[in-house]
PDB file of C-alpha atoms and ligand atoms in Angstrom:
ATOM      1  CA  MET A   1      99.668  65.765  82.106  1.00  0.00           C
ATOM      2  CA  ASN A   2      96.348  64.451  81.915  1.00  0.00           C
ATOM      3  CA  ILE A   3      94.331  66.019  78.567  1.00  0.00           C
ATOM      4  CA  TYR A   4      91.056  65.601  77.979  1.00  0.00           C
ATOM      5  CA  VAL A   5      88.947  66.811  74.911  1.00  0.00           C
ATOM      6  CA  LEU A   6      85.395  67.339  74.936  1.00  0.00           C
ATOM      7  CA  LEU A   7      83.957  66.322  71.609  1.00  0.00           C
ATOM      8  CA  LYS A   8      80.274  66.477  70.184  1.00  0.00           C
ATOM      9  CA  ARG A   9      79.124  64.855  66.929  1.00  0.00           C
ATOM     10  CA  THR A  10      77.400  67.431  64.997  1.00  0.00           C
ATOM     11  CA  PHE A  11      75.915  67.659  61.644  1.00  0.00           C
ATOM     12  CA  ASP A  12      78.021  68.204  58.583  1.00  0.00           C
ATOM     13  CA  THR A  13      78.132  72.140  57.935  1.00  0.00           C
ATOM     14  CA  GLU A  14      77.070  70.989  53.954  1.00  0.00           C
ATOM     15  CA  GLU A  15      74.112  69.180  55.328  1.00  0.00           C
ATOM     16  CA  LYS A  16      70.666  70.782  54.318  1.00  0.00           C
ATOM     17  CA  ILE A  17      68.479  70.640  57.449  1.00  0.00           C
ATOM     18  CA  SER A  18      65.321  69.379  57.062  1.00  0.00           C
ATOM     19  CA  ILE A  19      61.989  69.177  60.040  1.00  0.00           C
ATOM     20  CA  SER A  20      59.951  66.514  60.668  1.00  0.00           C
ATOM     21  CA  ASN A  21      57.188  65.698  63.435  1.00  0.00           C
ATOM     22  CA  GLY A  22      58.899  69.167  65.404  1.00  0.00           C
ATOM     23  CA  LYS A  23      62.189  67.543  64.892  1.00  0.00           C
ATOM     24  CA  ILE A  24      65.320  67.207  63.125  1.00  0.00           C
ATOM     25  CA  GLU A  25      65.562  64.954  60.587  1.00  0.00           C
ATOM     26  CA  ASP A  26      68.866  63.041  60.617  1.00  0.00           C
ATOM     27  CA  GLU A  27      68.120  60.095  58.649  1.00  0.00           C
ATOM     28  CA  GLY A  28      71.091  59.994  56.286  1.00  0.00           C
ATOM     29  CA  ALA A  29      72.891  62.609  57.190  1.00  0.00           C
ATOM     30  CA  GLU A  30      76.264  63.315  57.302  1.00  0.00           C
ATOM     31  CA  PHE A  31      78.013  64.152  60.803  1.00  0.00           C
ATOM     32  CA  ILE A  32      81.329  65.506  61.347  1.00  0.00           C
ATOM     33  CA  ILE A  33      83.464  66.538  64.732  1.00  0.00           C
ATOM     34  CA  ASN A  34      82.091  69.858  65.850  1.00  0.00           C
ATOM     35  CA  PRO A  35      84.226  72.155  64.268  1.00  0.00           C
ATOM     36  CA  TYR A  36      85.560  73.881  67.211  1.00  0.00           C
ATOM     37  CA  ASP A  37      86.632  70.342  68.703  1.00  0.00           C
ATOM     38  CA  GLU A  38      88.808  69.840  65.843  1.00  0.00           C
ATOM     39  CA  TYR A  39      90.816  72.933  67.440  1.00  0.00           C
ATOM     40  CA  ALA A  40      90.390  71.349  70.807  1.00  0.00           C
ATOM     41  CA  VAL A  41      91.669  67.842  69.577  1.00  0.00           C
ATOM     42  CA  GLU A  42      94.800  69.659  67.646  1.00  0.00           C
ATOM     43  CA  GLU A  43      95.950  71.718  70.300  1.00  0.00           C
ATOM     44  CA  ALA A  44      95.222  68.999  73.115  1.00  0.00           C
ATOM     45  CA  ILE A  45      98.318  66.528  70.796  1.00  0.00           C
ATOM     46  CA  ASN A  46     100.306  69.992  70.981  1.00  0.00           C
ATOM     47  CA  LEU A  47     100.564  70.187  74.382  1.00  0.00           C
ATOM     48  CA  ARG A  48     100.786  66.753  74.861  1.00  0.00           C
ATOM     49  CA  ASP A  49     103.876  66.912  72.711  1.00  0.00           C
ATOM     50  CA  GLU A  50     105.325  69.685  74.583  1.00  0.00           C
ATOM     51  CA  HIS A  51     104.478  68.828  78.052  1.00  0.00           C
ATOM     52  CA  GLY A  52     104.716  64.734  78.254  1.00  0.00           C
ATOM     53  CA  GLY A  53     101.339  62.982  78.935  1.00  0.00           C
ATOM     54  CA  GLU A  54      98.248  61.731  76.981  1.00  0.00           C
ATOM     55  CA  VAL A  55      95.082  62.780  75.287  1.00  0.00           C
ATOM     56  CA  THR A  56      91.437  61.149  76.282  1.00  0.00           C
ATOM     57  CA  VAL A  57      88.497  62.604  73.706  1.00  0.00           C
ATOM     58  CA  VAL A  58      84.983  61.831  75.458  1.00  0.00           C
ATOM     59  CA  THR A  59      81.853  62.147  73.731  1.00  0.00           C
ATOM     60  CA  VAL A  60      78.283  61.907  75.504  1.00  0.00           C
ATOM     61  CA  GLY A  61      76.198  60.662  72.879  1.00  0.00           C
ATOM     62  CA  GLU A  62      75.080  57.449  70.382  1.00  0.00           C
ATOM     63  CA  GLU A  63      76.915  54.208  69.234  1.00  0.00           C
ATOM     64  CA  GLU A  64      77.628  55.986  66.078  1.00  0.00           C
ATOM     65  CA  SER A  65      79.817  58.444  67.325  1.00  0.00           C
ATOM     66  CA  GLU A  66      82.323  56.018  67.331  1.00  0.00           C
ATOM     67  CA  LYS A  67      83.252  56.959  64.042  1.00  0.00           C
ATOM     68  CA  GLN A  68      84.411  60.661  65.127  1.00  0.00           C
ATOM     69  CA  LEU A  69      86.199  59.038  68.004  1.00  0.00           C
ATOM     70  CA  ARG A  70      88.093  57.320  65.954  1.00  0.00           C
ATOM     71  CA  THR A  71      89.080  60.036  63.899  1.00  0.00           C
ATOM     72  CA  ALA A  72      90.367  62.103  66.476  1.00  0.00           C
ATOM     73  CA  LEU A  73      92.501  58.787  67.911  1.00  0.00           C
ATOM     74  CA  ALA A  74      94.025  59.055  63.931  1.00  0.00           C
ATOM     75  CA  MET A  75      94.790  62.289  64.087  1.00  0.00           C
ATOM     76  CA  GLY A  76      96.487  61.597  67.455  1.00  0.00           C
ATOM     77  CA  ALA A  77      94.623  61.423  70.282  1.00  0.00           C
ATOM     78  CA  ASP A  78      95.487  58.156  72.666  1.00  0.00           C
ATOM     79  CA  LYS A  79      92.172  56.844  74.555  1.00  0.00           C
ATOM     80  CA  ALA A  80      88.695  57.489  73.641  1.00  0.00           C
ATOM     81  CA  VAL A  81      85.791  57.335  75.830  1.00  0.00           C
ATOM     82  CA  LEU A  82      81.907  56.964  74.524  1.00  0.00           C
ATOM     83  CA  ILE A  83      79.339  57.566  77.295  1.00  0.00           C
ATOM     84  CA  ASN A  84      76.957  55.770  74.855  1.00  0.00           C
ATOM     85  CA  THR A  85      73.154  57.332  75.910  1.00  0.00           C
ATOM     86  CA  GLU A  86      70.879  55.486  73.068  1.00  0.00           C
ATOM     87  CA  GLU A  87      69.697  52.948  75.540  1.00  0.00           C
ATOM     88  CA  ASP A  88      68.467  55.105  78.722  1.00  0.00           C
ATOM     89  CA  LEU A  89      67.896  58.177  77.014  1.00  0.00           C
ATOM     90  CA  GLU A  90      65.439  59.794  74.724  1.00  0.00           C
ATOM     91  CA  ASP A  91      66.235  63.633  75.130  1.00  0.00           C
ATOM     92  CA  GLY A  92      68.585  65.715  77.005  1.00  0.00           C
ATOM     93  CA  ASP A  93      69.793  69.164  77.267  1.00  0.00           C
ATOM     94  CA  GLN A  94      73.283  70.893  78.569  1.00  0.00           C
ATOM     95  CA  PHE A  95      72.151  69.781  82.399  1.00  0.00           C
ATOM     96  CA  THR A  96      71.977  66.481  80.884  1.00  0.00           C
ATOM     97  CA  THR A  97      75.420  66.262  79.053  1.00  0.00           C
ATOM     98  CA  VAL A  98      76.963  68.182  81.931  1.00  0.00           C
ATOM     99  CA  LYS A  99      75.395  66.038  84.552  1.00  0.00           C
ATOM    100  CA  ILE A 100      76.740  63.132  82.966  1.00  0.00           C
ATOM    101  CA  LEU A 101      80.283  64.836  82.120  1.00  0.00           C
ATOM    102  CA  GLU A 102      80.708  65.438  85.368  1.00  0.00           C
ATOM    103  CA  ALA A 103      80.217  61.422  86.712  1.00  0.00           C
ATOM    104  CA  PHE A 104      82.894  61.112  84.161  1.00  0.00           C
ATOM    105  CA  PHE A 105      85.466  63.569  86.043  1.00  0.00           C
ATOM    106  CA  LYS A 106      84.450  63.007  89.058  1.00  0.00           C
ATOM    107  CA  ASP A 107      87.378  60.179  89.646  1.00  0.00           C
ATOM    108  CA  LYS A 108      89.812  61.649  87.237  1.00  0.00           C
ATOM    109  CA  GLU A 109      93.069  63.363  87.755  1.00  0.00           C
ATOM    110  CA  VAL A 110      92.802  66.698  85.205  1.00  0.00           C
ATOM    111  CA  ASP A 111      95.454  69.075  84.344  1.00  0.00           C
ATOM    112  CA  ILE A 112      93.752  70.416  81.264  1.00  0.00           C
ATOM    113  CA  ILE A 113      90.224  69.760  79.713  1.00  0.00           C
ATOM    114  CA  LEU A 114      89.719  71.273  76.054  1.00  0.00           C
ATOM    115  CA  GLY A 115      86.470  71.660  74.649  1.00  0.00           C
ATOM    116  CA  GLY A 116      84.895  74.109  71.658  1.00  0.00           C
ATOM    117  CA  ASN A 117      83.690  77.585  71.951  1.00  0.00           C
ATOM    118  CA  VAL A 118      80.398  76.332  70.215  1.00  0.00           C
ATOM    119  CA  ALA A 119      78.349  73.385  68.713  1.00  0.00           C
ATOM    120  CA  ILE A 120      77.356  74.275  65.594  1.00  0.00           C
ATOM    121  CA  ASP A 121      74.380  72.514  66.017  1.00  0.00           C
ATOM    122  CA  GLU A 122      72.461  73.636  69.115  1.00  0.00           C
ATOM    123  CA  ALA A 123      74.738  76.258  69.609  1.00  0.00           C
ATOM    124  CA  SER A 124      74.720  77.136  73.432  1.00  0.00           C
ATOM    125  CA  GLY A 125      78.286  77.557  74.606  1.00  0.00           C
ATOM    126  CA  GLN A 126      76.867  75.946  77.662  1.00  0.00           C
ATOM    127  CA  VAL A 127      78.835  73.011  77.913  1.00  0.00           C
ATOM    128  CA  GLY A 128      82.555  73.944  78.594  1.00  0.00           C
ATOM    129  CA  PRO A 129      81.653  76.533  81.534  1.00  0.00           C
ATOM    130  CA  ARG A 130      78.913  74.796  83.099  1.00  0.00           C
ATOM    131  CA  LEU A 131      81.295  71.245  83.596  1.00  0.00           C
ATOM    132  CA  ALA A 132      84.190  73.863  85.105  1.00  0.00           C
ATOM    133  CA  GLU A 133      81.445  75.084  87.742  1.00  0.00           C
ATOM    134  CA  ARG A 134      80.930  71.648  88.618  1.00  0.00           C
ATOM    135  CA  LEU A 135      84.253  70.884  89.022  1.00  0.00           C
ATOM    136  CA  SER A 136      85.165  73.871  90.784  1.00  0.00           C
ATOM    137  CA  ILE A 137      87.875  74.759  88.412  1.00  0.00           C
ATOM    138  CA  PRO A 138      88.738  78.204  86.395  1.00  0.00           C
ATOM    139  CA  TYR A 139      87.776  78.384  82.889  1.00  0.00           C
ATOM    140  CA  VAL A 140      88.672  80.777  79.880  1.00  0.00           C
ATOM    141  CA  THR A 141      86.255  80.508  76.945  1.00  0.00           C
ATOM    142  CA  THR A 142      87.269  81.353  72.976  1.00  0.00           C
ATOM    143  CA  ILE A 143      90.906  80.708  73.436  1.00  0.00           C
ATOM    144  CA  THR A 144      93.715  81.599  70.553  1.00  0.00           C
ATOM    145  CA  ASP A 145      96.558  81.050  72.508  1.00  0.00           C
ATOM    146  CA  ILE A 146      97.757  78.762  75.274  1.00  0.00           C
ATOM    147  CA  ASN A 147     101.268  78.447  77.013  1.00  0.00           C
ATOM    148  CA  ILE A 148     101.658  76.223  79.807  1.00  0.00           C
ATOM    149  CA  ASP A 149     104.712  77.079  82.226  1.00  0.00           C
ATOM    150  CA  GLY A 150     104.251  74.474  85.110  1.00  0.00           C
ATOM    151  CA  LYS A 151     101.400  75.387  86.880  1.00  0.00           C
ATOM    152  CA  THR A 152     101.026  78.547  85.416  1.00  0.00           C
ATOM    153  CA  VAL A 153      99.132  79.023  82.231  1.00  0.00           C
ATOM    154  CA  SER A 154      99.100  82.087  79.927  1.00  0.00           C
ATOM    155  CA  ILE A 155      96.422  82.705  77.360  1.00  0.00           C
ATOM    156  CA  GLU A 156      94.775  84.966  74.909  1.00  0.00           C
ATOM    157  CA  ARG A 157      91.469  85.166  74.139  1.00  0.00           C
ATOM    158  CA  ASP A 158      89.081  86.052  71.415  1.00  0.00           C
ATOM    159  CA  VAL A 159      87.489  89.231  72.048  1.00  0.00           C
ATOM    160  CA  GLU A 160      84.839  90.010  69.448  1.00  0.00           C
ATOM    161  CA  GLY A 161      88.050  90.600  67.421  1.00  0.00           C
ATOM    162  CA  ASP A 162      90.071  92.176  70.096  1.00  0.00           C
ATOM    163  CA  VAL A 163      92.361  90.168  72.532  1.00  0.00           C
ATOM    164  CA  GLU A 164      92.397  89.651  75.895  1.00  0.00           C
ATOM    165  CA  LYS A 165      95.228  88.272  77.612  1.00  0.00           C
ATOM    166  CA  VAL A 166      94.251  85.996  80.609  1.00  0.00           C
ATOM    167  CA  GLU A 167      97.023  84.129  82.758  1.00  0.00           C
ATOM    168  CA  THR A 168      95.433  81.461  85.419  1.00  0.00           C
ATOM    169  CA  SER A 169      96.693  77.970  86.700  1.00  0.00           C
ATOM    170  CA  LEU A 170      96.314  74.037  86.010  1.00  0.00           C
ATOM    171  CA  PRO A 171      93.662  72.063  86.535  1.00  0.00           C
ATOM    172  CA  LEU A 172      91.718  74.560  84.064  1.00  0.00           C
ATOM    173  CA  LEU A 173      89.115  74.179  81.373  1.00  0.00           C
ATOM    174  CA  VAL A 174      89.499  76.191  77.983  1.00  0.00           C
ATOM    175  CA  THR A 175      86.778  76.128  74.917  1.00  0.00           C
ATOM    176  CA  CYS A 176      88.622  76.713  72.044  1.00  0.00           C
ATOM    177  CA  GLN A 177      88.370  79.423  69.093  1.00  0.00           C
ATOM    178  CA  GLN A 178      89.048  79.602  65.157  1.00  0.00           C
ATOM    179  CA  GLY A 179      92.426  80.908  65.153  1.00  0.00           C
ATOM    180  CA  LEU A 180      94.237  78.817  67.631  1.00  0.00           C
ATOM    181  CA  ASN A 181      95.642  76.313  65.652  1.00  0.00           C
ATOM    182  CA  GLU A 182      95.114  74.590  61.939  1.00  0.00           C
ATOM    183  CA  PRO A 183      93.949  71.285  62.623  1.00  0.00           C
ATOM    184  CA  ARG A 184      95.788  68.475  61.044  1.00  0.00           C
ATOM    185  CA  TYR A 185      94.187  66.024  59.079  1.00  0.00           C
ATOM    186  CA  PRO A 186      94.348  62.123  59.761  1.00  0.00           C
ATOM    187  CA  SER A 187      97.313  60.276  58.172  1.00  0.00           C
ATOM    188  CA  LEU A 188      96.674  57.209  56.614  1.00  0.00           C
ATOM    189  CA  PRO A 189      99.123  55.591  59.457  1.00  0.00           C
ATOM    190  CA  GLY A 190      97.371  57.350  61.997  1.00  0.00           C
ATOM    191  CA  ILE A 191      93.944  55.659  60.584  1.00  0.00           C
ATOM    192  CA  MET A 192      95.512  52.813  61.172  1.00  0.00           C
ATOM    193  CA  LYS A 193      96.876  53.093  64.485  1.00  0.00           C
ATOM    194  CA  ALA A 194      93.508  54.262  65.408  1.00  0.00           C
ATOM    195  CA  LYS A 195      91.786  51.195  64.711  1.00  0.00           C
ATOM    196  CA  LYS A 196      94.111  49.422  67.773  1.00  0.00           C
ATOM    197  CA  LYS A 197      93.631  52.357  70.282  1.00  0.00           C
ATOM    198  CA  PRO A 198      91.379  52.206  73.109  1.00  0.00           C
ATOM    199  CA  LEU A 199      88.113  53.306  72.662  1.00  0.00           C
ATOM    200  CA  GLU A 200      86.377  52.280  76.287  1.00  0.00           C
ATOM    201  CA  GLU A 201      82.241  52.405  76.286  1.00  0.00           C
ATOM    202  CA  LEU A 202      80.362  53.389  78.957  1.00  0.00           C
ATOM    203  CA  GLU A 203      76.471  53.838  80.092  1.00  0.00           C
ATOM    204  CA  LEU A 204      74.950  55.929  82.778  1.00  0.00           C
ATOM    205  CA  ASP A 205      75.359  53.168  85.227  1.00  0.00           C
ATOM    206  CA  ASP A 206      78.607  52.753  85.088  1.00  0.00           C
ATOM    207  CA  LEU A 207      78.750  56.319  86.569  1.00  0.00           C
ATOM    208  CA  ASP A 208      76.183  55.486  89.291  1.00  0.00           C
ATOM    209  CA  LEU A 209      73.441  57.369  87.012  1.00  0.00           C
ATOM    210  CA  ASP A 210      70.016  56.551  86.077  1.00  0.00           C
ATOM    211  CA  GLU A 211      67.198  58.347  83.965  1.00  0.00           C
ATOM    212  CA  ASN A 212      66.031  60.794  86.538  1.00  0.00           C
ATOM    213  CA  ASP A 213      69.754  62.021  87.867  1.00  0.00           C
ATOM    214  CA  VAL A 214      70.207  63.896  84.029  1.00  0.00           C
ATOM    215  CA  GLU A 215      66.326  64.147  82.800  1.00  0.00           C
ATOM    216  CA  ALA A 216      66.621  67.456  81.128  1.00  0.00           C
ATOM    217  CA  LYS A 217      65.979  71.176  82.784  1.00  0.00           C
ATOM    218  CA  THR A 218      64.653  72.257  79.522  1.00  0.00           C
ATOM    219  CA  LYS A 219      62.137  71.835  77.034  1.00  0.00           C
ATOM    220  CA  THR A 220      61.746  72.389  73.141  1.00  0.00           C
ATOM    221  CA  ILE A 221      58.460  73.645  72.450  1.00  0.00           C
ATOM    222  CA  GLU A 222      58.620  73.842  68.419  1.00  0.00           C
ATOM    223  CA  ILE A 223      62.038  74.043  65.953  1.00  0.00           C
ATOM    224  CA  TYR A 224      61.140  75.770  62.791  1.00  0.00           C
ATOM    225  CA  LEU A 225      62.807  76.812  59.674  1.00  0.00           C
ATOM    226  CA  PRO A 226      63.104  80.855  58.773  1.00  0.00           C
ATOM    227  CA  PRO A 227      60.861  81.680  56.770  1.00  0.00           C
ATOM    228  CA  GLU A 228      61.961  81.188  52.981  1.00  0.00           C
ATOM    229  CA  LYS A 229      63.467  84.344  51.397  1.00  0.00           C
ATOM    230  CA  GLU A 230      61.161  86.064  48.768  1.00  0.00           C
ATOM    231  CA  ALA A 231      62.761  86.428  45.633  1.00  0.00           C
ATOM    232  CA  GLY A 232      64.266  90.097  45.489  1.00  0.00           C
ATOM    233  CA  LYS A 233      61.814  93.097  43.057  1.00  0.00           C
ATOM    234  CA  VAL A 234      64.441  94.754  39.968  1.00  0.00           C
ATOM    235  CA  LEU A 235      63.090  98.382  39.265  1.00  0.00           C
ATOM    236  CA  GLU A 236      63.347  99.481  35.911  1.00  0.00           C
ATOM    237  CA  GLY A 237      62.937 102.399  33.688  1.00  0.00           C
ATOM    238  CA  GLU A 238      64.212 105.968  33.919  1.00  0.00           C
ATOM    239  CA  ILE A 239      65.725 106.719  37.245  1.00  0.00           C
ATOM    240  CA  ASP A 240      62.888 108.892  38.620  1.00  0.00           C
ATOM    241  CA  ASP A 241      60.674 106.921  38.113  1.00  0.00           C
ATOM    242  CA  GLN A 242      62.804 103.988  39.647  1.00  0.00           C
ATOM    243  CA  VAL A 243      63.189 106.388  42.676  1.00  0.00           C
ATOM    244  CA  LYS A 244      59.299 107.143  42.789  1.00  0.00           C
ATOM    245  CA  GLU A 245      58.045 103.376  42.442  1.00  0.00           C
ATOM    246  CA  LEU A 246      60.681 102.469  45.510  1.00  0.00           C
ATOM    247  CA  VAL A 247      59.669 105.365  47.584  1.00  0.00           C
ATOM    248  CA  SER A 248      55.820 103.955  47.033  1.00  0.00           C
ATOM    249  CA  LEU A 249      57.092 100.853  47.728  1.00  0.00           C
ATOM    250  CA  LEU A 250      58.854 101.388  51.024  1.00  0.00           C
ATOM    251  CA  LYS A 251      55.373 103.200  52.064  1.00  0.00           C
ATOM    252  CA  ASN A 252      52.807 101.107  50.744  1.00  0.00           C
ATOM    253  CA  ASP A 253      54.093  97.698  50.801  1.00  0.00           C
ATOM    254  CA  SER A 254      56.972  97.514  53.074  1.00  0.00           C
ATOM    255  CA  LYS A 255      55.159  99.671  55.732  1.00  0.00           C
ATOM    256  CA  VAL A 256      58.655 101.440  56.595  1.00  0.00           C
ATOM    257  CA  LEU A 257      58.016 104.601  55.754  1.00  0.00           C
TER     258      LEU A 257
HETATM  259  C1  LIG B 301      70.662  61.674  75.759  1.00  0.00           C
HETATM  260  C2  LIG B 301      70.490  63.280  75.157  1.00  0.00           C
HETATM  261  C3  LIG B 301      69.699  63.397  74.208  1.00  0.00           C
HETATM  262  C4  LIG B 301      70.037  64.657  73.562  1.00  0.00           C
HETATM  263  N1  LIG B 301      68.702  64.707  71.818  1.00  0.00           N
HETATM  264  C5  LIG B 301      69.194  65.609  71.264  1.00  0.00           C
HETATM  265  C6  LIG B 301      67.981  65.373  70.194  1.00  0.00           C
HETATM  266  O1  LIG B 301      67.359  64.828  69.998  1.00  0.00           O
HETATM  267  N2  LIG B 301      68.640  66.975  69.124  1.00  0.00           N
HETATM  268  C7  LIG B 301      69.567  67.469  69.281  1.00  0.00           C
HETATM  269  O2  LIG B 301      69.718  68.514  68.421  1.00  0.00           O
HETATM  270  N3  LIG B 301      70.467  67.391  70.199  1.00  0.00           N
HETATM  271  C8  LIG B 301      70.459  66.763  71.398  1.00  0.00           C
HETATM  272  N4  LIG B 301      70.985  66.189  72.428  1.00  0.00           N
HETATM  273  C9  LIG B 301      71.928  67.372  72.685  1.00  0.00           C
HETATM  274  C10 LIG B 301      71.893  68.295  73.377  1.00  0.00           C
HETATM  275  O3  LIG B 301      70.574  68.848  73.669  1.00  0.00           O
HETATM  276  C11 LIG B 301      72.737  69.598  73.798  1.00  0.00           C
HETATM  277  O4  LIG B 301      72.825  69.658  72.273  1.00  0.00           O
HETATM  278  C12 LIG B 301      73.953  68.957  74.704  1.00  0.00           C
HETATM  279  O5  LIG B 301      73.570  69.354  75.867  1.00  0.00           O
HETATM  280  C13 LIG B 301      75.288  70.322  74.304  1.00  0.00           C
HETATM  281  O6  LIG B 301      74.727  71.405  73.920  1.00  0.00           O
HETATM  282  P1  LIG B 301      75.172  72.338  72.592  1.00  0.00           P
HETATM  283  O7  LIG B 301      74.897  71.775  71.502  1.00  0.00           O
HETATM  284  O8  LIG B 301      74.491  73.507  72.920  1.00  0.00           O
HETATM  285  O9  LIG B 301      76.358  72.714  72.810  1.00  0.00           O
HETATM  286  P2  LIG B 301      77.433  73.987  73.382  1.00  0.00           P
HETATM  287  O10 LIG B 301      77.689  73.956  75.027  1.00  0.00           O
HETATM  288  O11 LIG B 301      77.582  74.886  72.261  1.00  0.00           O
HETATM  289  O12 LIG B 301      78.946  73.020  73.015  1.00  0.00           O
HETATM  290  C14 LIG B 301      80.367  73.620  73.435  1.00  0.00           C
HETATM  291  C15 LIG B 301      81.487  72.562  73.651  1.00  0.00           C
HETATM  292  O13 LIG B 301      80.590  71.538  74.683  1.00  0.00           O
HETATM  293  C16 LIG B 301      81.278  70.269  74.147  1.00  0.00           C
HETATM  294  N5  LIG B 301      80.040  69.423  74.079  1.00  0.00           N
HETATM  295  C17 LIG B 301      79.047  70.199  73.957  1.00  0.00           C
HETATM  296  N6  LIG B 301      78.080  68.907  73.913  1.00  0.00           N
HETATM  297  C18 LIG B 301      78.775  67.686  74.213  1.00  0.00           C
HETATM  298  C19 LIG B 301      78.461  66.256  73.812  1.00  0.00           C
HETATM  299  N7  LIG B 301      77.338  65.869  74.326  1.00  0.00           N
HETATM  300  N8  LIG B 301      80.168  65.395  74.434  1.00  0.00           N
HETATM  301  C20 LIG B 301      80.906  65.689  74.913  1.00  0.00           C
HETATM  302  N9  LIG B 301      81.529  66.846  75.123  1.00  0.00           N
HETATM  303  C21 LIG B 301      80.308  67.834  74.184  1.00  0.00           C
HETATM  304  C22 LIG B 301      82.327  70.459  73.017  1.00  0.00           C
HETATM  305  O14 LIG B 301      83.432  70.505  73.405  1.00  0.00           O
HETATM  306  C23 LIG B 301      81.290  71.384  72.612  1.00  0.00           C
HETATM  307  O15 LIG B 301      82.316  72.317  71.582  1.00  0.00           O
HETATM  308  C24 LIG B 301      71.198  65.091  73.449  1.00  0.00           C
HETATM  309  C25 LIG B 301      71.632  65.250  74.946  1.00  0.00           C
HETATM  310  C26 LIG B 301      71.851  64.365  75.147  1.00  0.00           C
HETATM  311  C27 LIG B 301      72.770  64.119  76.407  1.00  0.00           C
END
């Protein structure tokens, strides 16, 4: 089987976000594989082990994304592709990413593409479904179980806590949800092997694209942090007095009564 994983490099979930000059400050920040994409890598490896074939992990990003691709290789993926836009593009949106991925997949024989349900930074959840549309293949989002029998694929998906069972066929794109599996940690031999596994680097030119073809369709007007929460107020004294004070605060300060 030709199995592909869409992998995005994202901020570490532990990072404190700061903004400077209208942009999220990434200087010195720690980056990781988008957590939902770890489920995708794990499931891709399991599918390969069960059905044969190979797993290729693809990222649209910058030079530094190589680190996350090497981690995926250390987990057990066979090949990685970095579509490096660092030189060509300053900005991009979901259109940009999907247009680039569409060009990459144009000449590929694909059985299944696995992506994350959502990227934890920009969180649009658009890349997977939009790519499937462009490739004219079916897609199923937020999957928590998958079984492939020949060309038939049986899937369970999370629907806000309920389970929906879906049957579809290959070629297919799925986006992975928490609960699908437990992503493995790369082993030491895995890390050593990953250094020698193929990591192909492509630029827009290699995909017959130029900046104009992938120009973003949306523009971010402003990015800002939520207002800092004020400290809570602790009422003291007799219960009757506290109730009176609470009602007065709700009426006069918060104006919700
Ligand atoms: C040239 C360029 C410059 C950009 N500049 C910025 C920037 O300055 N600041 C910023 O915050 N974002 C930037 N982006 C990222 C972009 O704005 C979106 O984050 C991106 O299109 C994905 O949307 P999303 O994060 O909402 O992903 P979602 O649609 O929520 O992601 C869902 C899944 O799609 C897949 N996926 C998403 N993105 C990628 C990817 N890049 N490669 C492979 N698979 C992917 C993953 O499987 C992921 O789990 C840039 C993108 C490009 C191409």
